[in-house]
Amino acid sequence: MAGEGRRFKRAAGANVLGNAVKILIEGAAGVAFGSVALVADAAHSVADLVASLVVFVWGGAAYVGPDETHPHGHQRIEPLTALFVGAVIVLLGANLLRESALALIEGPGVVFDPLLLGALAFAMADMYLLYWYTTRVNADLESTALHALAVDCLNDIYTTVAAVAGVLGVLLGYPILDAVAGGLVSLLVVYQGVEIARENVTYLVGAAPPAEEYDRLRETLHDHPAVEGVHDLRAFYDGTDVEVEVHVEVDGAMTLREAHDLETELMDRLRALPSVGDAHVHLDPSGVGEWKDAPDERSEARADAAAEPDGGE
């Protein structure tokens, strides 16, 4: 766990440094030559920088084990930081869209210079290296926060391509394309932030995992030769981990010790699945049925009394 935490911190720290350098280079060129597209792309990286800082400071807490105040660990901190990342990106994207609209209305004031293309080339190389490194580290960690940062790096490349189109438009005598490119970048930024937020809200509210996950859980249980049936399977997200509760039908003649050992083995099988954080298995004797499905004797008595003439008198 400590080694995973260190790798997480290094990846998040690399994103902080990479975004800071991109903002400095691209933002300076955009301001110097009046390019809305470059300023928008650099401003997008301001959101990335804030997101990277949040992930760097808070996200690593997901690798801290359970304690007295957090008996199930700190897994929900990770999607919480990713949700913050998404919210910041949406707000900044909306502001950039407003700036692009103003540039379209008032007219662009951009002046072409080869340094604009040089700054954009640096930005694309910077973001690709960050994307490659973050994805490589996250291949084992499977962190949603790092995944959000990696997706953001990849989208940065796309937004920078749009900015390149805007600058080339200025070179060819169509400066309005710079403002159009800024608007397209802004729309992509907003969409990206909404998608990141939507995904991580699912983790935070304890939503059910996809149907494929349920199928895999059932298959894992049914693969055990002692399992005769599975019912009342419930799964939900606790942070990015899946919590499992299930009733398993087994031979009712087995001893208490045998049932205990089987229950432990089934829980270990479920917990060994990559997405499962914890599992709770209840054993039922096959063919008996569930207690909750048994008729309520008091309800039956009231129904019988009501059915008698004169209310049972």
mmCIF file of C-alpha atoms in Angstrom:
data_model
loop_
_atom_site.group_PDB
_atom_site.id
_atom_site.type_symbol
_atom_site.label_atom_id
_atom_site.label_comp_id
_atom_site.label_asym_id
_atom_site.label_seq_id
_atom_site.Cartn_x
_atom_site.Cartn_y
_atom_site.Cartn_z
ATOM 1 C CA MET A 1 0.000 0.000 0.000
ATOM 2 C CA ALA A 2 2.857 2.404 0.848
ATOM 3 C CA GLY A 3 4.560 1.693 -2.500
ATOM 4 C CA GLU A 4 1.315 2.337 -4.377
ATOM 5 C CA GLY A 5 0.885 5.614 -2.493
ATOM 6 C CA ARG A 6 4.363 6.759 -3.509
ATOM 7 C CA ARG A 7 3.765 5.945 -7.173
ATOM 8 C CA PHE A 8 0.450 7.787 -7.011
ATOM 9 C CA LYS A 9 2.156 10.856 -5.544
ATOM 10 C CA ARG A 10 4.892 10.823 -8.207
ATOM 11 C CA ALA A 11 2.344 10.637 -11.026
ATOM 12 C CA ALA A 12 0.204 13.417 -9.542
ATOM 13 C CA GLY A 13 3.334 15.528 -8.926
ATOM 14 C CA ALA A 14 4.454 15.068 -12.533
ATOM 15 C CA ASN A 15 1.064 16.387 -13.669
ATOM 16 C CA VAL A 16 1.441 19.443 -11.425
ATOM 17 C CA LEU A 17 4.876 20.247 -12.889
ATOM 18 C CA GLY A 18 3.904 19.514 -16.502
ATOM 19 C CA ASN A 19 0.803 21.704 -16.384
ATOM 20 C CA ALA A 20 2.643 24.553 -14.678
ATOM 21 C CA VAL A 21 5.296 24.617 -17.412
ATOM 22 C CA LYS A 22 2.661 24.460 -20.165
ATOM 23 C CA ILE A 23 0.749 27.402 -18.654
ATOM 24 C CA LEU A 24 3.922 29.477 -18.477
ATOM 25 C CA ILE A 25 5.044 28.840 -22.066
ATOM 26 C CA GLU A 26 1.688 28.813 -23.854
ATOM 27 C CA GLY A 27 0.074 31.564 -21.787
ATOM 28 C CA ALA A 28 2.990 33.939 -22.301
ATOM 29 C CA ALA A 29 2.892 33.436 -26.070
ATOM 30 C CA GLY A 30 -0.892 33.850 -26.207
ATOM 31 C CA VAL A 31 -0.892 37.080 -24.220
ATOM 32 C CA ALA A 32 2.097 38.503 -26.113
ATOM 33 C CA PHE A 33 0.463 38.057 -29.535
ATOM 34 C CA GLY A 34 -3.215 38.325 -28.592
ATOM 35 C CA SER A 35 -4.245 34.744 -29.426
ATOM 36 C CA VAL A 36 -7.571 33.775 -27.811
ATOM 37 C CA ALA A 37 -6.987 30.138 -28.774
ATOM 38 C CA LEU A 38 -3.644 29.958 -26.970
ATOM 39 C CA VAL A 39 -4.933 31.794 -23.914
ATOM 40 C CA ALA A 40 -7.932 29.448 -23.803
ATOM 41 C CA ASP A 41 -5.697 26.388 -24.074
ATOM 42 C CA ALA A 42 -3.378 27.735 -21.378
ATOM 43 C CA ALA A 43 -6.359 28.561 -19.168
ATOM 44 C CA HIS A 44 -7.606 25.022 -19.629
ATOM 45 C CA SER A 45 -4.304 23.937 -18.120
ATOM 46 C CA VAL A 46 -4.971 26.182 -15.116
ATOM 47 C CA ALA A 47 -7.902 23.880 -14.353
ATOM 48 C CA ASP A 48 -5.587 20.929 -14.928
ATOM 49 C CA LEU A 49 -3.055 22.421 -12.537
ATOM 50 C CA VAL A 50 -5.684 22.921 -9.823
ATOM 51 C CA ALA A 51 -6.957 19.404 -10.408
ATOM 52 C CA SER A 52 -3.446 17.962 -10.222
ATOM 53 C CA LEU A 53 -2.754 19.817 -6.976
ATOM 54 C CA VAL A 54 -6.003 18.527 -5.443
ATOM 55 C CA VAL A 55 -5.203 14.966 -6.497
ATOM 56 C CA PHE A 56 -1.624 15.318 -5.227
ATOM 57 C CA VAL A 57 -2.712 16.621 -1.811
ATOM 58 C CA TRP A 58 -5.883 14.594 -1.193
ATOM 59 C CA GLY A 59 -5.949 11.701 -3.614
ATOM 60 C CA GLY A 60 -3.161 9.761 -1.927
ATOM 61 C CA ALA A 61 -5.353 9.333 1.162
ATOM 62 C CA ALA A 62 -7.123 6.509 -0.708
ATOM 63 C CA TYR A 63 -4.004 4.399 -0.066
ATOM 64 C CA VAL A 64 -4.188 4.883 3.698
ATOM 65 C CA GLY A 65 -5.566 1.806 5.427
ATOM 66 C CA PRO A 66 -8.636 1.635 7.702
ATOM 67 C CA ASP A 67 -8.524 3.320 11.111
ATOM 68 C CA GLU A 68 -10.855 3.917 14.051
ATOM 69 C CA THR A 69 -12.750 6.726 12.336
ATOM 70 C CA HIS A 70 -12.731 5.115 8.871
ATOM 71 C CA PRO A 71 -13.200 1.366 9.433
ATOM 72 C CA HIS A 72 -13.711 0.711 5.702
ATOM 73 C CA GLY A 73 -10.699 2.769 4.623
ATOM 74 C CA HIS A 74 -10.555 6.037 2.697
ATOM 75 C CA GLN A 75 -11.595 4.885 -0.780
ATOM 76 C CA ARG A 76 -14.254 7.584 -1.236
ATOM 77 C CA ILE A 77 -11.649 10.356 -1.032
ATOM 78 C CA GLU A 78 -10.375 9.423 -4.483
ATOM 79 C CA PRO A 79 -13.647 9.903 -6.420
ATOM 80 C CA LEU A 80 -14.310 13.006 -4.313
ATOM 81 C CA THR A 81 -11.090 14.576 -5.586
ATOM 82 C CA ALA A 82 -11.916 13.512 -9.148
ATOM 83 C CA LEU A 83 -15.392 15.071 -8.780
ATOM 84 C CA PHE A 84 -13.732 18.334 -7.728
ATOM 85 C CA VAL A 85 -11.523 18.091 -10.818
ATOM 86 C CA GLY A 86 -14.605 17.760 -13.028
ATOM 87 C CA ALA A 87 -16.400 20.697 -11.392
ATOM 88 C CA VAL A 88 -13.396 23.017 -11.807
ATOM 89 C CA ILE A 89 -13.025 22.025 -15.464
ATOM 90 C CA VAL A 90 -16.711 22.741 -16.185
ATOM 91 C CA LEU A 91 -16.560 26.204 -14.604
ATOM 92 C CA LEU A 92 -13.387 27.167 -16.411
ATOM 93 C CA GLY A 93 -14.694 25.842 -19.723
ATOM 94 C CA ALA A 94 -17.837 27.957 -19.391
ATOM 95 C CA ASN A 95 -15.722 31.041 -18.759
ATOM 96 C CA LEU A 96 -13.532 30.301 -21.781
ATOM 97 C CA LEU A 97 -16.639 29.915 -23.938
ATOM 98 C CA ARG A 98 -17.742 33.385 -22.844
ATOM 99 C CA GLU A 99 -14.333 34.839 -23.758
ATOM 100 C CA SER A 100 -14.457 33.210 -27.185
ATOM 101 C CA ALA A 101 -17.949 34.601 -27.819
ATOM 102 C CA LEU A 102 -16.743 38.099 -26.928
ATOM 103 C CA ALA A 103 -13.813 37.724 -29.350
ATOM 104 C CA LEU A 104 -16.239 36.750 -32.126
ATOM 105 C CA ILE A 105 -18.457 39.753 -31.393
ATOM 106 C CA GLU A 106 -15.760 42.383 -30.869
ATOM 107 C CA GLY A 107 -13.343 41.041 -33.472
ATOM 108 C CA PRO A 108 -9.994 39.262 -32.948
ATOM 109 C CA GLY A 109 -6.823 41.177 -32.154
ATOM 110 C CA VAL A 110 -4.336 38.378 -32.764
ATOM 111 C CA VAL A 111 -1.014 38.882 -34.584
ATOM 112 C CA PHE A 112 0.740 35.881 -36.126
ATOM 113 C CA ASP A 113 4.231 34.950 -34.993
ATOM 114 C CA PRO A 114 6.151 31.665 -35.402
ATOM 115 C CA LEU A 115 6.514 31.552 -31.628
ATOM 116 C CA LEU A 116 2.788 30.780 -31.413
ATOM 117 C CA LEU A 117 3.298 27.520 -33.312
ATOM 118 C CA GLY A 118 6.420 26.757 -31.281
ATOM 119 C CA ALA A 119 4.490 27.171 -28.023
ATOM 120 C CA LEU A 120 1.725 24.889 -29.301
ATOM 121 C CA ALA A 121 4.218 22.227 -30.378
ATOM 122 C CA PHE A 122 5.777 22.299 -26.917
ATOM 123 C CA ALA A 123 2.321 22.032 -25.322
ATOM 124 C CA MET A 124 1.421 18.923 -27.342
ATOM 125 C CA ALA A 125 4.720 17.211 -26.549
ATOM 126 C CA ASP A 126 4.378 18.090 -22.871
ATOM 127 C CA MET A 127 0.830 16.703 -22.639
ATOM 128 C CA TYR A 128 1.673 13.510 -24.542
ATOM 129 C CA LEU A 129 4.557 12.716 -22.189
ATOM 130 C CA LEU A 130 2.299 13.364 -19.181
ATOM 131 C CA TYR A 131 -0.454 11.166 -20.669
ATOM 132 C CA TRP A 132 1.995 8.335 -21.382
ATOM 133 C CA TYR A 133 3.592 8.454 -17.930
ATOM 134 C CA THR A 134 0.300 8.775 -15.992
ATOM 135 C CA THR A 135 -1.317 5.937 -17.949
ATOM 136 C CA ARG A 136 1.707 3.713 -17.414
ATOM 137 C CA VAL A 137 1.700 4.278 -13.646
ATOM 138 C CA ASN A 138 -2.061 3.823 -13.450
ATOM 139 C CA ALA A 139 -2.016 0.501 -15.291
ATOM 140 C CA ASP A 140 -1.498 -1.211 -11.920
ATOM 141 C CA LEU A 141 -3.031 1.349 -9.555
ATOM 142 C CA GLU A 142 -6.355 1.684 -11.457
ATOM 143 C CA SER A 143 -6.995 5.035 -9.764
ATOM 144 C CA THR A 144 -10.000 7.030 -10.989
ATOM 145 C CA ALA A 145 -8.268 10.261 -9.981
ATOM 146 C CA LEU A 146 -5.174 9.453 -12.069
ATOM 147 C CA HIS A 147 -7.428 8.250 -14.876
ATOM 148 C CA ALA A 148 -9.164 11.648 -14.821
ATOM 149 C CA LEU A 149 -5.798 13.393 -15.073
ATOM 150 C CA ALA A 150 -4.686 11.115 -17.937
ATOM 151 C CA VAL A 151 -7.919 11.743 -19.863
ATOM 152 C CA ASP A 152 -7.432 15.451 -19.314
ATOM 153 C CA CYS A 153 -3.896 15.246 -20.753
ATOM 154 C CA LEU A 154 -5.210 13.460 -23.844
ATOM 155 C CA ASN A 155 -7.967 16.034 -24.291
ATOM 156 C CA ASP A 156 -5.352 18.754 -23.957
ATOM 157 C CA ILE A 157 -3.711 17.417 -27.097
ATOM 158 C CA TYR A 158 -7.024 17.676 -28.964
ATOM 159 C CA THR A 159 -7.630 21.213 -27.722
ATOM 160 C CA THR A 160 -4.119 22.204 -28.727
ATOM 161 C CA VAL A 161 -4.751 20.872 -32.245
ATOM 162 C CA ALA A 162 -7.793 23.171 -32.376
ATOM 163 C CA ALA A 163 -5.587 26.053 -31.253
ATOM 164 C CA VAL A 164 -3.094 25.189 -34.018
ATOM 165 C CA ALA A 165 -5.930 25.455 -36.558
ATOM 166 C CA GLY A 166 -6.811 28.879 -35.186
ATOM 167 C CA VAL A 167 -3.212 30.131 -35.416
ATOM 168 C CA LEU A 168 -2.861 28.784 -38.958
ATOM 169 C CA GLY A 169 -6.058 30.668 -39.792
ATOM 170 C CA VAL A 170 -4.357 33.868 -38.632
ATOM 171 C CA LEU A 171 -1.348 33.044 -40.838
ATOM 172 C CA LEU A 172 -3.642 32.553 -43.855
ATOM 173 C CA GLY A 173 -5.474 35.817 -43.244
ATOM 174 C CA TYR A 174 -8.528 34.546 -41.355
ATOM 175 C CA PRO A 175 -7.965 35.722 -37.764
ATOM 176 C CA ILE A 176 -11.588 34.947 -36.865
ATOM 177 C CA LEU A 177 -10.601 31.260 -36.843
ATOM 178 C CA ASP A 178 -8.589 31.916 -33.686
ATOM 179 C CA ALA A 179 -11.751 32.849 -31.788
ATOM 180 C CA VAL A 180 -13.650 29.909 -33.352
ATOM 181 C CA ALA A 181 -10.908 27.533 -32.242
ATOM 182 C CA GLY A 182 -11.105 29.004 -28.752
ATOM 183 C CA GLY A 183 -14.846 28.303 -28.683
ATOM 184 C CA LEU A 184 -14.373 24.698 -29.796
ATOM 185 C CA VAL A 185 -11.723 24.184 -27.131
ATOM 186 C CA SER A 186 -14.098 25.585 -24.505
ATOM 187 C CA LEU A 187 -16.925 23.214 -25.504
ATOM 188 C CA LEU A 188 -14.616 20.212 -25.260
ATOM 189 C CA VAL A 189 -13.420 21.389 -21.848
ATOM 190 C CA VAL A 190 -17.012 21.608 -20.550
ATOM 191 C CA TYR A 191 -17.897 18.169 -21.939
ATOM 192 C CA GLN A 192 -14.805 16.627 -20.393
ATOM 193 C CA GLY A 193 -15.580 18.077 -16.972
ATOM 194 C CA VAL A 194 -19.189 16.867 -17.074
ATOM 195 C CA GLU A 195 -18.104 13.314 -17.964
ATOM 196 C CA ILE A 196 -15.536 13.170 -15.165
ATOM 197 C CA ALA A 197 -18.062 14.483 -12.645
ATOM 198 C CA ARG A 198 -20.808 12.096 -13.802
ATOM 199 C CA GLU A 199 -18.586 9.036 -13.474
ATOM 200 C CA ASN A 200 -17.412 9.888 -9.978
ATOM 201 C CA VAL A 201 -20.865 10.794 -8.660
ATOM 202 C CA THR A 202 -21.714 7.153 -9.422
ATOM 203 C CA TYR A 203 -18.944 6.052 -7.066
ATOM 204 C CA LEU A 204 -19.872 8.494 -4.314
ATOM 205 C CA VAL A 205 -23.610 7.745 -4.107
ATOM 206 C CA GLY A 206 -23.131 3.986 -3.799
ATOM 207 C CA ALA A 207 -24.663 3.116 -7.166
ATOM 208 C CA ALA A 208 -24.814 -0.453 -8.431
ATOM 209 C CA PRO A 209 -22.034 -1.640 -10.760
ATOM 210 C CA PRO A 210 -22.785 -2.691 -14.362
ATOM 211 C CA ALA A 211 -24.672 -5.906 -15.085
ATOM 212 C CA GLU A 212 -21.432 -7.546 -16.240
ATOM 213 C CA GLU A 213 -20.077 -7.207 -12.713
ATOM 214 C CA TYR A 214 -23.105 -9.051 -11.292
ATOM 215 C CA ASP A 215 -22.576 -11.844 -13.809
ATOM 216 C CA ARG A 216 -18.946 -12.178 -12.797
ATOM 217 C CA LEU A 217 -19.866 -12.316 -9.090
ATOM 218 C CA ARG A 218 -22.460 -15.059 -9.680
ATOM 219 C CA GLU A 219 -20.056 -17.024 -11.834
ATOM 220 C CA THR A 220 -17.355 -16.833 -9.161
ATOM 221 C CA LEU A 221 -19.749 -18.254 -6.556
ATOM 222 C CA HIS A 222 -21.283 -20.933 -8.785
ATOM 223 C CA ASP A 223 -17.812 -22.187 -9.708
ATOM 224 C CA HIS A 224 -17.461 -23.597 -6.188
ATOM 225 C CA PRO A 225 -18.698 -27.225 -6.127
ATOM 226 C CA ALA A 226 -20.431 -26.803 -2.761
ATOM 227 C CA VAL A 227 -22.651 -23.932 -3.960
ATOM 228 C CA GLU A 228 -26.160 -25.065 -4.961
ATOM 229 C CA GLY A 229 -27.730 -21.669 -5.501
ATOM 230 C CA VAL A 230 -27.222 -17.903 -5.199
ATOM 231 C CA HIS A 231 -29.859 -15.307 -4.358
ATOM 232 C CA ASP A 232 -30.263 -11.816 -2.878
ATOM 233 C CA LEU A 233 -27.031 -10.687 -4.519
ATOM 234 C CA ARG A 234 -26.468 -6.980 -3.875
ATOM 235 C CA ALA A 235 -23.461 -4.994 -5.012
ATOM 236 C CA PHE A 236 -22.726 -1.280 -4.705
ATOM 237 C CA TYR A 237 -19.810 1.097 -4.952
ATOM 238 C CA ASP A 238 -17.953 2.161 -1.816
ATOM 239 C CA GLY A 239 -15.653 4.685 -3.408
ATOM 240 C CA THR A 240 -14.209 2.905 -6.431
ATOM 241 C CA ASP A 241 -14.432 -0.516 -4.761
ATOM 242 C CA VAL A 242 -17.445 -2.800 -5.084
ATOM 243 C CA GLU A 243 -19.037 -4.046 -1.851
ATOM 244 C CA VAL A 244 -20.885 -7.380 -2.113
ATOM 245 C CA GLU A 245 -23.674 -8.886 -0.008
ATOM 246 C CA VAL A 246 -25.079 -12.286 -1.014
ATOM 247 C CA HIS A 247 -26.980 -15.342 0.214
ATOM 248 C CA VAL A 248 -25.593 -18.694 -0.931
ATOM 249 C CA GLU A 249 -27.511 -21.979 -0.783
ATOM 250 C CA VAL A 250 -25.546 -25.036 0.395
ATOM 251 C CA ASP A 251 -26.147 -28.528 1.771
ATOM 252 C CA GLY A 252 -28.025 -28.072 5.043
ATOM 253 C CA ALA A 253 -26.501 -31.215 6.526
ATOM 254 C CA MET A 254 -22.952 -29.855 6.751
ATOM 255 C CA THR A 255 -21.522 -29.142 10.199
ATOM 256 C CA LEU A 256 -21.155 -25.645 11.613
ATOM 257 C CA ARG A 257 -17.388 -25.819 11.195
ATOM 258 C CA GLU A 258 -17.732 -26.927 7.558
ATOM 259 C CA ALA A 259 -20.175 -24.074 6.918
ATOM 260 C CA HIS A 260 -17.797 -21.612 8.560
ATOM 261 C CA ASP A 261 -14.858 -22.770 6.412
ATOM 262 C CA LEU A 262 -16.972 -22.636 3.247
ATOM 263 C CA GLU A 263 -18.215 -19.135 4.028
ATOM 264 C CA THR A 264 -14.626 -17.963 4.533
ATOM 265 C CA GLU A 265 -13.536 -19.551 1.255
ATOM 266 C CA LEU A 266 -16.368 -17.907 -0.683
ATOM 267 C CA MET A 267 -15.619 -14.492 0.799
ATOM 268 C CA ASP A 268 -11.936 -14.889 -0.123
ATOM 269 C CA ARG A 269 -12.931 -15.794 -3.687
ATOM 270 C CA LEU A 270 -15.028 -12.659 -4.017
ATOM 271 C CA ARG A 271 -12.451 -10.397 -2.385
ATOM 272 C CA ALA A 272 -9.798 -11.701 -4.798
ATOM 273 C CA LEU A 273 -11.673 -10.125 -7.726
ATOM 274 C CA PRO A 274 -9.896 -6.904 -8.813
ATOM 275 C CA SER A 275 -12.914 -4.631 -8.381
ATOM 276 C CA VAL A 276 -14.199 -6.029 -5.054
ATOM 277 C CA GLY A 277 -13.248 -4.307 -1.825
ATOM 278 C CA ASP A 278 -15.222 -6.384 0.673
ATOM 279 C CA ALA A 279 -17.782 -9.203 0.625
ATOM 280 C CA HIS A 280 -20.345 -10.553 3.082
ATOM 281 C CA VAL A 281 -21.707 -14.059 2.515
ATOM 282 C CA HIS A 282 -24.706 -15.587 4.313
ATOM 283 C CA LEU A 283 -25.190 -19.346 3.989
ATOM 284 C CA ASP A 284 -28.685 -20.834 3.654
ATOM 285 C CA PRO A 285 -29.615 -24.521 3.623
ATOM 286 C CA SER A 286 -30.839 -25.329 0.136
ATOM 287 C CA GLY A 287 -34.529 -26.035 -0.334
ATOM 288 C CA VAL A 288 -35.678 -24.351 2.873
ATOM 289 C CA GLY A 289 -36.491 -20.913 1.502
ATOM 290 C CA GLU A 290 -35.855 -17.522 3.003
ATOM 291 C CA TRP A 291 -37.132 -16.377 6.404
ATOM 292 C CA LYS A 292 -38.385 -13.147 4.859
ATOM 293 C CA ASP A 293 -40.533 -15.161 2.447
ATOM 294 C CA ALA A 294 -42.179 -17.163 5.253
ATOM 295 C CA PRO A 295 -45.781 -16.158 6.109
ATOM 296 C CA ASP A 296 -46.228 -13.810 9.047
ATOM 297 C CA GLU A 297 -48.239 -15.760 11.676
ATOM 298 C CA ARG A 298 -49.720 -12.587 13.159
ATOM 299 C CA SER A 299 -50.810 -11.356 9.737
ATOM 300 C CA GLU A 300 -52.399 -14.721 9.007
ATOM 301 C CA ALA A 301 -54.270 -14.659 12.334
ATOM 302 C CA ARG A 302 -55.634 -11.185 11.610
ATOM 303 C CA ALA A 303 -56.672 -12.255 8.116
ATOM 304 C CA ASP A 304 -58.470 -15.335 9.501
ATOM 305 C CA ALA A 305 -60.264 -13.263 12.113
ATOM 306 C CA ALA A 306 -61.407 -10.750 9.526
ATOM 307 C CA ALA A 307 -62.726 -13.541 7.325
ATOM 308 C CA GLU A 308 -64.963 -14.964 10.085
ATOM 309 C CA PRO A 309 -68.618 -13.786 10.284
ATOM 310 C CA ASP A 310 -69.131 -10.667 12.435
ATOM 311 C CA GLY A 311 -65.378 -10.145 12.694
ATOM 312 C CA GLY A 312 -64.787 -13.434 14.504
ATOM 313 C CA GLU A 313 -67.284 -12.868 17.318
#
